[in-house]
Short mmCIF file of C-alpha atoms in Angstrom, two decimals:
data_model
loop_
_atom_site.label_atom_id
_atom_site.label_comp_id
_atom_site.label_asym_id
_atom_site.label_seq_id
_atom_site.Cartn_x
_atom_site.Cartn_y
_atom_site.Cartn_z
CA MET D 494 -0.04 -0.03 -0.12
CA ILE D 495 1.60 3.19 -1.09
CA SER D 496 -1.10 5.48 0.15
CA ASN D 497 -4.42 5.93 2.17
CA GLU D 498 -6.73 8.54 3.71
CA SER D 499 -4.67 8.86 6.89
CA VAL D 500 -3.19 12.19 8.02
CA ASP D 501 0.63 11.79 7.31
CA ARG D 502 3.69 13.40 9.04
CA HIS D 503 3.11 16.77 7.13
CA GLY D 504 -0.32 17.07 8.46
CA THR D 505 -2.01 16.23 5.24
CA SER D 506 -4.06 13.52 3.80
CA ILE D 507 -5.39 12.60 0.39
CA ARG D 508 -8.91 11.40 -0.32
CA SER D 509 -9.06 8.21 -2.14
CA ASP D 510 -11.26 9.53 -4.73
CA ALA D 511 -8.78 12.51 -5.26
CA TRP D 512 -6.31 10.32 -7.49
CA ASP D 513 -5.67 10.86 -10.99
CA LEU D 514 -3.58 7.91 -11.95
CA SER D 515 -3.13 8.80 -15.77
CA ALA D 516 0.24 10.60 -15.34
CA PHE D 517 1.80 7.95 -13.42
CA ALA D 518 5.30 7.56 -14.77
CA GLY D 519 5.24 3.67 -14.70
CA THR D 520 8.58 3.24 -12.99
CA ALA D 521 9.37 3.09 -9.23
CA PHE D 522 12.31 4.92 -7.78
CA TYR D 523 14.38 4.82 -4.97
CA GLN D 524 13.86 7.80 -2.19
CA HIS D 525 11.96 10.06 -4.91
CA SER D 526 15.28 10.29 -7.03
CA THR D 527 13.23 11.26 -10.15
CA TRP D 528 15.80 14.08 -10.58
CA SER D 529 18.94 11.82 -10.26
CA ASN D 530 21.87 11.52 -12.67
CA ASP D 531 22.09 8.03 -11.56
CA PRO D 532 19.78 5.70 -13.82
CA ASP D 533 19.87 2.88 -11.18
CA ASP D 534 17.51 5.07 -9.02
CA ALA D 535 14.65 4.00 -11.24
CA LEU D 536 13.85 0.50 -9.65
CA GLY D 537 12.30 -1.09 -12.49
CA PRO D 538 8.61 -1.14 -14.11
CA ALA D 539 5.63 -0.25 -11.80
CA ARG D 540 1.95 -0.18 -11.77
CA VAL D 541 -0.76 1.23 -9.62
CA TRP D 542 -4.54 0.57 -8.89
CA MET D 543 -7.15 1.48 -6.26
CA GLU D 544 -8.30 -1.15 -3.64
CA GLY D 545 -11.02 0.33 -1.66
CA ASN D 546 -9.47 3.51 0.03
CA GLU D 547 -5.77 2.11 -0.54
CA LEU D 548 -3.49 3.09 -3.54
CA ILE D 549 -1.46 0.17 -4.19
CA GLY D 550 1.62 -0.11 -6.10
CA GLU D 551 3.73 -2.86 -7.41
CA ILE D 552 7.10 -3.09 -8.67
CA ASP D 553 8.97 -5.19 -11.20
CA PHE D 554 12.71 -4.73 -9.72
CA GLU D 555 15.37 -5.04 -12.34
CA THR D 556 17.74 -7.70 -12.00
CA GLU D 557 21.12 -7.34 -10.73
CA ASP D 558 22.83 -7.49 -14.27
CA ILE D 559 20.90 -4.61 -15.25
CA ASN D 560 20.76 -2.74 -11.97
CA PRO D 561 22.61 -3.75 -9.08
CA LYS D 562 21.07 -0.85 -6.69
CA ALA D 563 17.51 -2.41 -7.64
CA GLU D 564 18.66 -5.80 -6.53
CA LYS D 565 20.10 -4.39 -3.43
CA ILE D 566 17.17 -2.45 -2.60
CA LEU D 567 14.91 -5.81 -3.11
CA LYS D 568 17.21 -7.74 -0.80
CA LYS D 569 17.00 -4.95 1.92
CA ILE D 570 12.97 -5.36 1.57
CA ASP D 571 13.45 -8.97 1.93
CA ASN D 572 15.45 -8.63 5.03
CA GLY D 573 13.12 -6.16 6.49
CA THR D 574 15.64 -3.22 6.27
CA LEU D 575 13.32 -1.14 3.95
CA SER D 576 9.77 -1.56 4.20
CA ASN D 577 8.22 1.46 3.25
CA ALA D 578 6.78 3.55 0.37
CA SER D 579 5.84 7.24 -0.56
CA VAL D 580 4.03 8.75 -3.42
CA GLY D 581 5.09 11.67 -5.42
CA PHE D 582 2.33 13.79 -6.82
CA MET D 583 0.96 17.14 -8.10
CA ALA D 584 -1.75 18.63 -5.85
CA HIS D 585 -4.57 20.38 -7.86
CA ASP D 586 -7.09 21.20 -5.11
CA GLY D 587 -7.76 20.79 -1.32
CA GLU D 588 -9.48 22.18 1.83
CA TRP D 589 -8.81 22.55 5.47
CA LYS D 590 -10.55 20.08 7.69
CA GLY D 591 -10.77 19.66 11.58
CA GLU D 592 -10.21 21.98 14.52
CA GLY D 593 -7.05 22.73 16.80
CA GLU D 594 -4.46 19.76 16.92
CA ASP D 595 -6.87 17.69 14.55
CA ARG D 596 -6.63 20.55 11.77
CA HIS D 597 -5.04 19.21 8.60
CA PHE D 598 -5.24 19.47 4.81
CA VAL D 599 -6.98 17.05 2.83
CA PHE D 600 -6.06 17.08 -1.02
CA THR D 601 -9.03 16.52 -3.05
CA LYS D 602 -7.44 16.30 -6.36
CA ALA D 603 -3.86 15.12 -6.82
CA GLU D 604 -2.31 13.59 -9.85
CA LEU D 605 0.17 10.71 -9.17
CA THR D 606 3.49 10.98 -10.81
CA GLU D 607 5.59 8.26 -9.12
CA PHE D 608 6.06 6.27 -6.10
CA SER D 609 9.37 5.38 -4.44
CA VAL D 610 10.71 2.86 -1.83
CA VAL D 611 11.86 5.15 1.11
CA GLY D 612 13.27 4.85 4.53
CA ILE D 613 11.00 7.23 6.03
CA PRO D 614 7.78 7.70 4.63
CA SER D 615 5.37 10.52 5.07
CA ASN D 616 2.39 8.24 5.23
CA ARG D 617 3.11 5.95 8.29
CA ASP D 618 0.81 3.48 7.01
CA ALA D 619 2.82 3.32 3.41
CA LYS D 620 4.25 -0.18 4.06
CA VAL D 621 5.34 -3.02 1.83
CA ARG D 622 2.31 -5.46 1.96
CA GLN D 623 3.73 -8.53 0.56
CA LEU D 624 6.48 -10.01 -1.75
CA GLU D 625 5.68 -12.61 -4.38
#
């Protein structure tokens, strides 16, 4: 699961019906390194879909002969060293909700551009769900 409607570490949330998946890059990255000069920060082809209120992502990690970093990241996931995901998106609309300490910003329209394997996710719930 790469995103859900929970309030994240930045005090924001994204409604599940807010997602526009049409701009998704089709590649998963390491630590949001879409700007990197290292092509190995692109971990492999990926796909995304909604399951209820959860945005799910799946990565086909490149093999070691193509991308040693992707193979290393996959081994770290298998080992439990890395177990988090994070989304990169363009926000298009939102609104403030709640009062006092519960006040947070809710994105009501967001365009997914990428998702990444990360050490510390903004959304605490964005975890590796299963490996096949």
